[in-house]
XYZ file of C-alpha atoms in Angstrom:
365
model
C -83.406 57.202 -3.876
C -86.632 55.999 -6.830
C -88.545 58.813 -8.189
C -91.831 57.420 -6.803
C -95.214 58.896 -7.045
C -94.525 61.767 -10.458
C -94.302 61.266 -13.967
C -92.071 63.838 -14.462
C -89.006 63.181 -16.185
C -85.432 65.400 -16.104
C -83.295 64.620 -19.842
C -79.632 66.105 -19.573
C -77.682 65.564 -23.337
C -74.066 64.498 -22.426
C -71.227 65.190 -24.228
C -67.536 63.182 -23.912
C -64.500 64.548 -24.955
C -61.809 61.743 -24.794
C -63.310 58.002 -25.359
C -59.698 56.410 -23.511
C -59.203 54.188 -20.515
C -61.548 56.679 -18.516
C -63.824 57.998 -21.094
C -64.300 54.193 -22.092
C -65.097 53.036 -18.963
C -67.792 55.962 -18.211
C -69.175 55.091 -21.509
C -69.970 51.932 -20.549
C -71.486 52.561 -17.015
C -73.852 55.269 -19.123
C -74.619 52.734 -21.040
C -75.316 50.071 -19.166
C -77.269 51.987 -15.944
C -79.980 54.476 -18.991
C -82.990 51.594 -17.932
C -82.026 51.824 -14.613
C -82.353 55.712 -13.611
C -85.245 55.970 -17.049
C -86.933 53.645 -15.153
C -86.132 54.712 -10.964
C -85.195 58.076 -10.963
C -86.595 59.470 -14.329
C -84.201 60.715 -16.155
C -83.154 60.087 -19.364
C -79.248 60.638 -20.473
C -79.204 61.752 -24.165
C -75.130 60.934 -25.577
C -75.541 62.908 -28.470
C -71.797 62.530 -29.682
C -67.976 61.381 -28.583
C -64.636 63.662 -29.333
C -61.851 62.022 -29.697
C -57.789 63.351 -30.517
C -58.856 64.239 -34.046
C -62.285 63.691 -34.550
C -65.727 63.892 -33.804
C -69.202 61.516 -33.840
C -72.712 63.907 -33.604
C -75.167 60.693 -34.250
C -78.198 61.566 -31.844
C -80.057 58.958 -33.736
C -77.168 55.687 -32.656
C -78.434 54.272 -30.218
C -75.174 51.999 -30.223
C -73.019 55.260 -30.080
C -71.620 55.283 -26.233
C -70.245 51.154 -28.056
C -68.792 52.076 -30.659
C -68.142 54.991 -30.967
C -65.626 54.650 -33.132
C -67.993 53.440 -36.152
C -70.852 55.821 -35.247
C -73.337 56.761 -38.819
C -71.541 61.456 -38.675
C -68.144 62.076 -37.585
C -66.278 64.789 -38.591
C -62.713 66.908 -37.881
C -62.724 67.512 -34.659
C -64.155 70.990 -33.809
C -64.602 71.385 -30.061
C -67.102 74.350 -30.314
C -68.984 72.809 -33.145
C -69.588 69.836 -30.283
C -70.571 71.948 -27.496
C -73.137 74.061 -29.546
C -74.139 70.610 -30.935
C -74.884 69.097 -27.574
C -76.379 72.354 -26.326
C -78.877 72.329 -28.456
C -81.323 74.708 -29.844
C -84.542 73.374 -27.604
C -82.980 75.485 -23.777
C -82.712 71.687 -22.958
C -79.695 70.929 -20.494
C -77.132 69.651 -21.696
C -73.891 68.818 -19.555
C -70.063 68.461 -21.162
C -67.656 65.052 -19.224
C -63.858 65.944 -20.106
C -61.602 63.049 -19.937
C -59.464 63.949 -21.804
C -55.630 65.223 -20.189
C -56.100 68.257 -21.942
C -54.787 71.636 -21.565
C -56.197 73.102 -24.535
C -59.715 71.088 -23.831
C -59.395 72.737 -20.204
C -59.071 76.060 -21.694
C -63.009 76.041 -22.728
C -64.170 75.477 -19.290
C -64.944 79.583 -19.058
C -66.834 79.886 -22.259
C -68.659 76.822 -21.361
C -70.498 77.346 -18.464
C -70.737 81.152 -19.032
C -72.552 79.132 -21.811
C -74.736 77.545 -19.540
C -73.253 73.833 -20.091
C -72.464 72.130 -16.548
C -68.914 70.630 -16.907
C -67.753 67.304 -15.458
C -63.930 66.365 -15.453
C -61.359 64.057 -14.394
C -59.115 66.687 -15.965
C -56.814 68.366 -13.339
C -55.245 70.834 -15.036
C -58.363 73.259 -15.172
C -58.406 73.187 -11.190
C -54.559 73.075 -11.107
C -53.662 75.079 -13.726
C -53.036 79.423 -13.628
C -55.168 80.904 -11.097
C -56.632 82.449 -13.391
C -58.158 80.543 -15.202
C -59.235 78.782 -12.090
C -61.053 81.984 -10.402
C -62.867 82.267 -14.558
C -63.880 78.671 -14.308
C -65.841 79.921 -11.036
C -66.839 82.833 -12.716
C -68.303 81.337 -14.743
C -70.120 79.717 -13.191
C -73.023 82.873 -11.986
C -74.299 81.186 -15.198
C -76.634 78.896 -13.165
C -73.476 76.687 -15.167
C -72.364 73.522 -13.050
C -68.588 72.424 -12.552
C -67.325 69.791 -10.722
C -64.256 67.219 -10.385
C -64.036 64.996 -7.733
C -62.476 62.863 -9.502
C -59.485 65.062 -10.002
C -58.510 63.753 -6.609
C -58.555 60.293 -5.571
C -60.254 59.303 -8.526
C -64.200 57.952 -7.215
C -63.123 58.926 -3.556
C -65.928 61.475 -2.374
C -62.731 63.770 -0.812
C -63.478 67.666 -2.273
C -67.614 66.501 -1.809
C -66.511 65.671 2.427
C -64.285 69.145 1.579
C -67.300 71.241 0.506
C -69.042 69.666 3.236
C -66.965 70.678 5.690
C -66.466 73.856 4.304
C -70.279 74.682 3.637
C -71.664 73.714 7.507
C -69.774 76.133 8.957
C -66.579 74.201 8.944
C -62.478 75.746 9.049
C -60.184 74.058 7.394
C -56.240 74.200 9.032
C -54.618 71.731 6.824
C -54.503 68.926 4.668
C -52.039 65.642 4.480
C -52.521 62.633 2.218
C -51.676 59.775 0.114
C -52.437 61.110 -2.859
C -51.080 58.533 -5.877
C -51.972 54.987 -5.174
C -48.358 53.690 -8.235
C -46.531 55.928 -4.474
C -48.437 53.876 -2.105
C -47.777 50.919 -3.456
C -44.231 51.012 -3.802
C -44.345 52.261 -0.213
C -46.140 49.997 1.144
C -43.750 47.141 -0.322
C -40.012 48.816 -0.155
C -38.940 46.820 2.736
C -35.266 45.789 1.934
C -36.394 42.854 0.665
C -35.337 43.976 -3.398
C -33.983 46.235 -4.825
C -36.496 49.536 -5.030
C -35.884 49.277 -9.223
C -37.605 45.994 -9.212
C -40.031 46.904 -7.572
C -40.747 49.638 -10.516
C -40.561 47.438 -13.292
C -43.104 45.125 -11.295
C -46.090 48.507 -11.296
C -44.849 48.950 -15.169
C -46.052 45.431 -15.844
C -49.026 45.577 -13.375
C -50.006 48.904 -15.215
C -50.018 50.333 -12.200
C -48.128 53.317 -13.454
C -47.891 55.498 -16.194
C -46.450 54.809 -19.258
C -43.540 56.859 -17.712
C -42.243 56.522 -14.177
C -41.411 59.419 -14.100
C -45.315 61.148 -14.338
C -45.150 59.338 -10.838
C -42.297 59.381 -9.739
C -41.870 63.349 -10.142
C -44.508 64.190 -7.233
C -45.915 66.962 -9.660
C -49.293 65.500 -10.344
C -49.350 64.008 -6.678
C -49.469 68.340 -6.316
C -51.875 69.546 -8.553
C -54.222 67.431 -6.249
C -52.858 69.117 -3.600
C -53.430 72.214 -5.489
C -57.054 71.450 -5.974
C -57.906 71.093 -2.729
C -56.823 74.244 -1.495
C -58.882 75.742 -4.393
C -61.776 74.240 -2.912
C -61.104 74.957 0.378
C -60.527 79.036 -0.783
C -56.837 79.029 -0.872
C -55.296 80.978 -3.423
C -53.025 78.107 -4.300
C -50.680 77.791 -7.243
C -48.250 74.720 -8.279
C -45.249 76.855 -8.327
C -45.888 76.998 -4.553
C -45.450 73.504 -3.759
C -42.587 72.359 -2.740
C -41.671 69.592 -4.845
C -39.553 66.485 -3.923
C -38.815 64.216 -7.121
C -37.508 60.772 -6.585
C -36.231 61.076 -9.968
C -32.283 61.534 -10.209
C -31.496 64.687 -12.029
C -29.729 62.665 -14.566
C -31.861 60.036 -15.316
C -35.001 62.887 -16.071
C -34.131 64.534 -19.056
C -33.365 60.694 -20.573
C -35.172 59.137 -23.414
C -37.829 56.440 -21.314
C -36.661 53.300 -22.652
C -33.134 54.423 -21.680
C -34.970 55.364 -17.850
C -36.029 52.130 -18.133
C -32.788 50.360 -18.487
C -31.439 52.556 -16.151
C -34.097 52.125 -13.414
C -30.866 51.169 -10.772
C -29.413 54.039 -10.262
C -32.767 54.672 -8.339
C -32.084 52.212 -5.884
C -29.427 53.040 -3.884
C -30.511 56.747 -2.900
C -34.359 54.306 -1.560
C -32.401 52.066 0.520
C -30.077 54.947 2.159
C -34.398 56.335 2.264
C -34.960 53.268 3.935
C -32.470 52.391 6.381
C -32.456 56.200 7.515
C -36.752 55.622 8.282
C -35.875 52.404 10.209
C -33.439 53.567 13.112
C -36.106 56.401 13.970
C -38.367 53.659 13.946
C -40.499 54.434 11.383
C -41.494 53.983 7.985
C -41.256 55.853 4.418
C -44.962 57.292 2.847
C -44.557 59.901 -0.076
C -46.725 62.514 1.536
C -48.279 65.776 0.083
C -49.226 68.204 3.322
C -50.191 71.668 3.239
C -50.156 73.533 6.655
C -52.475 76.233 7.930
C -49.008 78.858 6.856
C -50.436 78.009 3.243
C -47.308 76.294 3.427
C -47.244 73.264 1.108
C -44.694 70.523 0.063
C -44.963 66.886 -1.186
C -42.259 64.852 -0.779
C -41.318 61.180 0.327
C -41.236 61.288 4.631
C -40.545 59.433 7.841
C -43.448 58.878 9.299
C -43.818 57.242 12.344
C -45.323 52.920 12.844
C -47.992 54.232 14.625
C -49.297 56.737 11.946
C -52.546 56.217 10.292
C -50.445 56.753 6.128
C -48.288 53.432 8.309
C -51.502 50.975 8.227
C -52.437 51.985 4.502
C -53.005 49.129 2.187
C -51.444 48.581 -0.738
C -52.440 51.100 -3.380
C -54.972 52.828 -1.160
C -55.276 56.821 -1.311
C -55.850 59.024 2.085
C -56.507 61.882 2.876
C -57.070 63.405 5.779
C -58.530 66.747 6.889
C -57.574 68.420 10.326
C -59.919 71.281 10.675
C -62.079 73.844 13.445
C -64.351 70.505 14.500
C -61.957 67.747 13.035
C -57.979 69.075 15.350
C -57.286 66.328 17.116
C -58.410 63.235 15.536
C -58.652 64.262 11.444
C -61.105 63.412 9.333
C -60.098 60.485 6.881
C -61.026 59.357 3.009
C -60.123 56.192 2.640
C -59.661 53.517 -0.438
C -58.846 53.189 -3.874
C -58.292 55.895 -5.834
C -56.577 54.954 -9.136
C -58.563 52.206 -12.063
C -60.190 53.777 -15.263
C -63.272 51.824 -13.966
C -63.521 54.107 -10.083
C -62.151 57.556 -12.393
C -65.764 56.653 -14.710
C -67.748 56.496 -11.030
C -66.772 58.969 -9.427
C -67.173 61.208 -13.046
C -70.634 59.483 -13.670
C -71.457 59.991 -9.367
C -70.859 63.855 -10.379
C -72.851 63.546 -13.562
C -76.199 62.509 -11.493
C -74.990 65.436 -8.407
C -75.668 68.148 -11.323
C -79.339 66.012 -12.875
C -81.019 65.917 -8.985
C -80.582 69.644 -9.260
C -82.283 69.779 -12.864
C -85.992 70.941 -13.398
C -88.174 68.403 -14.442
C -88.450 68.803 -18.624
C -92.189 70.837 -19.998
């Protein structure tokens, strides 16, 4: 909502780690939104720097930093601690780090940054689904008053984590989660009707950019399992990735091949997937890639046969769908559905988290 009738201004120093597809889209969104945020919300976003894999740019004065990070005036070798200190500054200002990498090394810094009072926003799933001890350290570090938000780790820009948080904060009790967390696998399942081999669909999805560069990252189910772990932990269930029963769609014979060899041997996927489709049709159902967590804490990720009346049977193309079964939403689960992939929507999810943190900040003196 516009901040009318006030002259108070909030300033938030921002540092972005990982200027790739998502990070690049976010930098453009930040640049475009700055005039509107300053005018309507009295919020100044001060971009202080960008970190890539080997270099970082520390340049508070370059107005075009977020548009041309590779050409900023001051760059030096990558040093995450020095970068964080630069963004935090020496004037007790509000400061936030955005991690758009997929780096384990970056995620390992979160507890230290949060304990030092830096807010952290990320679409990086490795913190929320990694070792439980680190996750607990991250949560404990937030006692400093710093905020950690990670909406875009699950279903990109869809309000999945926030919806679950709202349910729990208002006293509801989570009984189970069921979801289609992979836009890639949703598209493949929707298109796999027997009219063409699964391998042909996979090649098409790869050419369209729907899959990871190595499609096995999608087919393994591991990324989906990470999202399920993140939601379970948000609900207070101490689930670890190793406890999720994950069914990979990649035959063992293809798992260890080079990417080129794997792409040449995609036909090996056709017979197993055709058999699964035939079995589903015998039952009068459909194939969908589903992650589930029940009230006993049992978690699984697999290609499942669902009845044709199931809500997931009518999903569209790359849509993600998440159903929360709770004490209040028991007979008719609460559902969140929409596009769950792509750099623009993922960046928007990150940006929304930034704005939620900014809204809670005090006015600068």
